[in-house]
Coordinates of C-alpha atoms in Angstrom, one line a residue:
Chain N
M26 CA 200.5 85.5 124.8
H27 CA 197.9 85.5 122.1
D28 CA 200.6 85.0 119.5
Q29 CA 202.1 82.1 121.4
A30 CA 198.7 80.4 121.7
R31 CA 198.0 80.8 118.0
Q32 CA 201.5 79.5 117.2
H33 CA 200.9 76.4 119.3
A34 CA 197.6 75.8 117.6
D35 CA 199.2 76.0 114.2
E36 CA 201.9 73.6 115.2
S37 CA 199.4 71.1 116.5
A38 CA 197.4 71.4 113.3
L39 CA 200.5 70.8 111.2
A40 CA 201.5 67.8 113.3
A41 CA 198.0 66.3 112.7
L42 CA 198.5 66.8 109.0
V43 CA 201.8 65.0 109.1
D44 CA 200.3 62.0 110.9
E45 CA 197.4 61.8 108.6
Y46 CA 198.8 62.5 105.1
A47 CA 202.6 61.9 105.2
S48 CA 202.3 58.3 104.1
M49 CA 200.1 59.1 101.1
L50 CA 202.2 62.0 100.1
Y51 CA 205.2 59.7 100.2
R52 CA 203.5 57.3 97.9
V53 CA 202.6 60.0 95.4
A54 CA 206.2 61.3 95.4
Y55 CA 207.6 57.8 95.1
S56 CA 205.4 57.0 92.1
V57 CA 207.1 59.8 90.2
L58 CA 210.6 59.8 91.6
R59 CA 210.9 56.1 92.3
N60 CA 213.6 56.7 94.9
A61 CA 212.9 56.4 98.6
A62 CA 215.3 59.1 99.8
D63 CA 214.1 61.6 97.1
A64 CA 210.5 60.9 97.9
E65 CA 211.0 61.5 101.6
D66 CA 212.9 64.8 100.8
A67 CA 210.0 65.9 98.6
V68 CA 207.5 65.2 101.4
Q69 CA 209.6 67.1 103.9
E70 CA 209.8 70.0 101.5
A71 CA 206.1 70.0 101.1
F72 CA 205.5 70.2 104.8
L73 CA 208.1 72.9 105.1
R74 CA 206.1 75.0 102.6
V75 CA 203.0 74.3 104.6
L76 CA 204.9 75.5 107.7
R77 CA 205.7 78.8 106.0
H78 CA 202.0 79.3 105.2
R79 CA 200.5 77.7 108.3
A80 CA 198.6 80.9 109.0
T81 CA 196.4 80.3 106.0
L82 CA 195.9 76.6 106.8
H83 CA 192.3 77.2 108.0
E84 CA 191.4 78.7 104.7
V85 CA 192.1 75.5 102.7
R86 CA 188.9 73.7 101.8
D87 CA 190.4 70.3 101.0
Q88 CA 193.7 69.9 102.8
R89 CA 194.4 66.4 101.4
V90 CA 194.2 67.4 97.8
W91 CA 196.0 70.7 98.6
L92 CA 198.9 68.7 100.1
I93 CA 199.0 66.3 97.2
R94 CA 199.1 69.2 94.8
I95 CA 202.0 70.7 96.6
V96 CA 204.1 67.5 96.6
W97 CA 203.1 66.8 93.0
N98 CA 204.5 70.2 91.9
I99 CA 207.7 69.5 93.9
V100 CA 208.3 66.1 92.4
L101 CA 207.6 67.3 88.9
D102 CA 210.1 70.1 89.4
R103 CA 212.7 67.7 90.8
K104 CA 212.2 65.2 88.0
R105 CA 212.6 68.0 85.4
R106 CA 215.9 69.0 86.8
A107 CA 217.2 65.5 87.3
R108 CA 218.8 63.3 84.6
T109 CA 216.8 60.5 83.0
R110 CA 216.6 57.6 85.4
P111 CA 217.9 54.3 84.0
E112 CA 215.7 51.3 84.2
T113 CA 218.3 49.3 86.2
D114 CA 217.9 51.8 89.0
D115 CA 214.1 51.1 89.0
I116 CA 214.6 47.4 89.1
A117 CA 217.0 47.6 92.0
E118 CA 214.8 50.0 93.9
L119 CA 211.6 48.0 93.3
G120 CA 213.3 44.8 94.2
R121 CA 214.1 46.4 97.5
V122 CA 210.7 47.9 98.3
L123 CA 208.2 45.5 96.7
P124 CA 206.5 43.4 99.4
A125 CA 207.3 39.8 99.6
H126 CA 203.7 38.4 99.6
G127 CA 205.0 34.9 99.8
L128 CA 207.3 35.3 96.8
N129 CA 210.8 34.0 96.7
A130 CA 213.7 36.1 95.7
E131 CA 213.6 35.0 92.1
E132 CA 209.9 35.8 91.8
R133 CA 210.4 39.2 93.5
A134 CA 213.2 40.0 91.0
A135 CA 211.0 39.1 88.1
A136 CA 208.1 41.2 89.5
A137 CA 210.6 44.1 90.0
Q138 CA 211.8 43.7 86.4
H139 CA 208.2 43.6 85.1
H140 CA 207.2 46.8 87.0
A141 CA 210.4 48.6 85.9
G142 CA 209.4 47.7 82.3
V143 CA 206.0 49.1 82.8
L144 CA 207.4 52.3 84.2
A145 CA 209.8 52.6 81.3
Q146 CA 206.8 52.5 78.9
V147 CA 204.9 55.0 81.0
E148 CA 207.8 57.3 80.7
M149 CA 207.5 57.3 77.0
L150 CA 204.0 58.7 77.1
P151 CA 203.5 62.4 76.7
A152 CA 203.7 64.3 80.0
K153 CA 200.0 65.2 80.2
E154 CA 198.8 61.7 79.6
R155 CA 201.5 60.2 81.8
E156 CA 200.6 62.4 84.8
V157 CA 196.9 61.4 84.6
L158 CA 197.8 57.7 84.3
V159 CA 200.1 57.8 87.3
L160 CA 197.6 59.7 89.5
S161 CA 194.7 57.4 88.4
A162 CA 196.6 54.5 90.0
F163 CA 195.8 56.0 93.5
E164 CA 192.6 54.5 94.7
E165 CA 192.0 57.4 97.1
L166 CA 191.8 60.0 94.3
T167 CA 188.7 60.5 92.3
S168 CA 188.7 62.1 88.9
V169 CA 187.5 65.4 90.4
E170 CA 190.4 65.4 92.8
I171 CA 192.9 64.5 90.1
A172 CA 191.6 67.4 88.1
E173 CA 192.1 69.7 91.1
V174 CA 195.7 68.4 91.5
L175 CA 196.5 69.0 87.9
D176 CA 194.5 72.2 87.6
I177 CA 192.4 70.9 84.7
T178 CA 188.7 70.0 84.2
E179 CA 187.3 66.5 85.0
S180 CA 186.5 66.0 81.4
S181 CA 190.2 66.6 80.5
V182 CA 191.2 64.0 83.1
R183 CA 188.9 61.4 81.4
S184 CA 190.0 62.3 77.9
R185 CA 193.7 62.3 78.8
L186 CA 193.3 58.9 80.6
F187 CA 191.6 57.5 77.5
R188 CA 194.4 58.8 75.3
A189 CA 197.0 57.4 77.7
R190 CA 195.6 53.9 77.6
N191 CA 195.4 54.0 73.7
L192 CA 199.0 55.1 73.6
M193 CA 200.1 52.4 76.1
A194 CA 198.3 49.8 74.0
D195 CA 200.2 51.1 70.9
L196 CA 203.5 50.9 72.8
L197 CA 202.8 47.4 73.9
Q198 CA 202.0 46.3 70.4
H199 CA 204.9 48.1 68.9
P200 CA 207.7 48.2 71.5
R201 CA 210.2 51.0 70.9
S202 CA 213.6 51.5 72.4
L203 CA 214.1 54.4 74.8
R204 CA 216.9 55.9 72.7
Chain X
M12 CA 190.7 56.5 91.1
K13 CA 188.8 53.4 90.2
S14 CA 190.4 50.5 88.3
P15 CA 189.9 50.6 84.5
A16 CA 187.1 48.1 84.7
Q17 CA 185.2 50.3 87.1
D18 CA 185.7 53.8 85.7
G19 CA 183.9 52.9 82.5
L20 CA 186.8 53.8 80.2
P21 CA 187.9 51.2 77.7
T22 CA 191.2 49.5 78.4
G23 CA 191.9 48.3 74.9
H24 CA 195.0 46.1 74.9
P25 CA 195.0 43.6 77.8
G26 CA 198.5 44.7 78.5
V27 CA 197.2 48.1 79.5
A28 CA 195.3 46.6 82.4
D29 CA 198.4 44.8 83.4
A30 CA 200.4 48.0 83.2
E31 CA 197.9 49.9 85.3
A32 CA 197.9 47.1 87.9
A33 CA 201.6 47.5 88.2
L34 CA 201.1 51.3 88.7
R35 CA 198.6 50.6 91.4
C36 CA 201.0 48.2 93.1
I37 CA 203.7 50.9 93.1
A38 CA 201.2 53.5 94.3
G39 CA 200.3 51.2 97.1
L40 CA 203.8 50.6 98.4
P41 CA 204.1 51.4 102.1
A42 CA 205.9 54.4 103.3
P43 CA 209.2 53.8 105.3
A44 CA 208.8 53.4 109.0
G45 CA 209.3 56.5 111.1
L46 CA 208.5 58.9 108.3
E47 CA 206.2 61.0 110.4
V48 CA 208.6 61.3 113.2
R49 CA 211.4 62.4 110.9
I50 CA 209.2 65.0 109.3
K51 CA 208.0 66.4 112.6
S52 CA 211.6 66.7 113.9
T53 CA 212.5 68.5 110.7
L54 CA 209.6 70.9 111.1
E55 CA 210.5 71.6 114.7
A56 CA 214.1 72.4 113.7
A57 CA 213.1 74.7 110.9
P58 CA 213.0 78.4 111.6
H59 CA 209.4 79.7 112.1
A60 CA 208.8 82.1 109.3
G61 CA 206.1 84.8 109.4
K62 CA 207.2 88.2 110.5
V63 CA 209.6 90.5 108.8
L64 CA 210.9 91.8 112.1
S65 CA 211.4 89.1 114.7
W66 CA 211.1 90.9 118.0
P67 CA 213.0 89.3 120.9
A68 CA 210.9 87.0 123.0
A69 CA 211.8 88.8 126.2
A70 CA 210.4 92.1 124.9
F71 CA 206.9 90.6 124.7
S72 CA 206.6 90.0 128.3
S73 CA 207.0 93.7 129.4
G74 CA 208.1 97.1 128.3
W75 CA 207.0 99.4 125.5
V76 CA 207.4 96.7 122.8
A77 CA 204.4 94.9 124.2
R78 CA 202.1 97.8 123.4
P79 CA 200.8 97.6 119.8
L80 CA 200.3 101.4 119.6
L81 CA 203.9 102.1 120.4
R82 CA 205.0 99.4 118.0
G83 CA 203.0 100.9 115.3
A84 CA 204.5 104.3 116.0
A85 CA 208.0 102.8 115.9
A86 CA 207.2 101.1 112.6
A87 CA 205.9 104.4 111.1
A88 CA 209.1 106.2 112.3
I89 CA 211.2 103.6 110.5
V90 CA 209.2 104.1 107.3
L91 CA 209.6 107.9 107.5
V92 CA 213.3 107.5 107.9
V93 CA 213.6 105.2 104.9
V94 CA 211.3 107.4 102.7
G95 CA 213.2 110.6 103.7
G96 CA 216.5 109.1 102.9
G97 CA 215.2 107.9 99.6
W98 CA 213.9 111.3 98.8
G99 CA 217.2 112.9 99.7
I100 CA 219.0 110.5 97.3
F101 CA 216.4 111.2 94.6
R102 CA 216.9 114.9 94.9
K103 CA 220.7 114.6 94.7
A104 CA 220.5 112.3 91.7
Q105 CA 218.4 114.8 89.7
P106 CA 220.0 115.7 86.4
A107 CA 221.5 119.3 86.0
R108 CA 219.1 121.9 84.7
T109 CA 219.6 123.2 81.2
P110 CA 221.5 126.5 81.3
S111 CA 219.5 129.6 80.5
A112 CA 222.2 130.8 78.1
V113 CA 223.8 128.7 75.5
L114 CA 227.5 129.0 75.1
M115 CA 228.1 129.9 71.5
P116 CA 231.1 128.3 69.7
P117 CA 234.0 130.7 69.1
R118 CA 233.8 132.6 66.0
L119 CA 236.1 131.5 63.2
A120 CA 238.7 133.8 61.9
A121 CA 238.2 135.3 58.5
P122 CA 240.3 133.8 55.8
G123 CA 243.4 135.7 54.8
G124 CA 245.8 135.1 57.7
F125 CA 244.9 138.1 59.9
S126 CA 243.4 137.6 63.4
S127 CA 239.8 138.4 63.7
A128 CA 240.3 139.8 67.2
G129 CA 236.9 138.3 68.2
A130 CA 235.1 139.9 65.3
M131 CA 232.3 138.1 63.5
R132 CA 233.1 136.4 60.2
T133 CA 231.3 138.4 57.6
P134 CA 230.1 136.2 54.8
Q135 CA 231.2 137.3 51.3
T136 CA 227.8 138.4 50.2
L137 CA 228.7 142.0 49.4
I138 CA 231.2 143.0 46.9
A139 CA 232.8 146.1 48.1
P140 CA 233.8 148.8 45.6
R141 CA 237.5 148.8 44.6
V142 CA 239.3 151.9 44.0
S143 CA 242.4 151.3 41.8
Q144 CA 243.3 154.9 41.3
P145 CA 242.6 158.2 42.9
V146 CA 239.5 159.8 41.8
A147 CA 240.2 162.4 39.0
A148 CA 238.9 166.0 39.2
S149 CA 237.2 165.8 35.8
V150 CA 235.0 163.0 37.0
K151 CA 232.1 164.5 38.7
P152 CA 231.3 162.9 42.1
L153 CA 228.1 161.1 42.0
V154 CA 225.6 162.8 44.0
A155 CA 222.4 161.1 44.9
P156 CA 219.4 162.8 43.5
K157 CA 217.4 164.4 46.2
S158 CA 213.8 164.3 45.1
L159 CA 213.2 162.7 41.9
P160 CA 210.0 161.1 40.8
R161 CA 209.8 157.3 41.0
A162 CA 210.6 156.5 37.3
K163 CA 213.5 158.8 37.4
K164 CA 214.6 157.3 40.7
A165 CA 214.6 153.8 39.1
V166 CA 216.7 155.1 36.1
S167 CA 219.1 156.9 38.4
R168 CA 219.4 153.7 40.5
Q169 CA 220.3 151.8 37.3
K170 CA 222.8 154.4 36.4
I171 CA 224.5 154.0 39.8
Q172 CA 224.6 150.3 39.5
N173 CA 226.1 150.4 36.1
S174 CA 228.6 153.1 36.9
E175 CA 232.3 152.5 37.4
Y176 CA 231.8 152.9 41.1
A177 CA 229.6 149.7 41.2
R178 CA 231.3 147.4 38.9
P179 CA 234.6 145.8 40.0
K180 CA 237.5 146.3 37.8
D181 CA 239.7 143.4 37.1

């Protein structure tokens, strides 16, 4: 009886986490994988891991950052195992998911192409700088929280972000081909 | 995180700010509709992990399974059976003890063609006296001196060594 009550409480807590953070976790996963189906799979896997460790849920101090860290590790692992994603896939995907905002089809295609080009240049950055740059795009995350997700210090986050921007500027001034 | 203009870090090339704006746009893309519902249904369908032994639900309502003390005793009994079985296997798998006696290799037969009949091969360290002819009556048999002083004993020993009885004849 006691076990059943505790199990019910854990399931309710988990459902509340899904309602509150699933959307943000999806955006984090999508920013790395850039595929809607893969991003949703990553979020589901993250919550399945939380389900396996639901007994220790109450011990987590910051559940939002904890969940982001879980999904971040999942997407990095998937990306490492996957082949290099061609830019055309990004253009097609972004063209599908970018909001219209009063843009016509041609303008949306141009925006998708522009964003895909940015992503291709971001991919050329070293992994450490690239990860900080991608996470810094999330308004909800402070530098302290980014440091916690990446398991580094806050000063490392700032120095890597500074280096990422310098490298991006160099790439924009001297464009290089991917191959 | 804040935009480049707000976090105090220099942006450098103007294209960098544009690139980061594109990243923020991607980061702000909405999640697909029904995402939470699909995730919850996946979680409900997933097996609930936690215990090594999943006791049948009916046993919890009544019976000895419901008593934690008896469950602990049953778990201890299982552990004892496993440990005892492992100990038995360990004892059987022990390497054979070294024998108290070492089996010596068979003795080699002495050269010459005759069977040794199990006798030890005697190394050729001693040269036995050879008798080529019967001993003549004129030759006095050598008698060991009984009680000679030391110097005389050494001399007599030398005489014995140098006599025809000691030296081999070709």
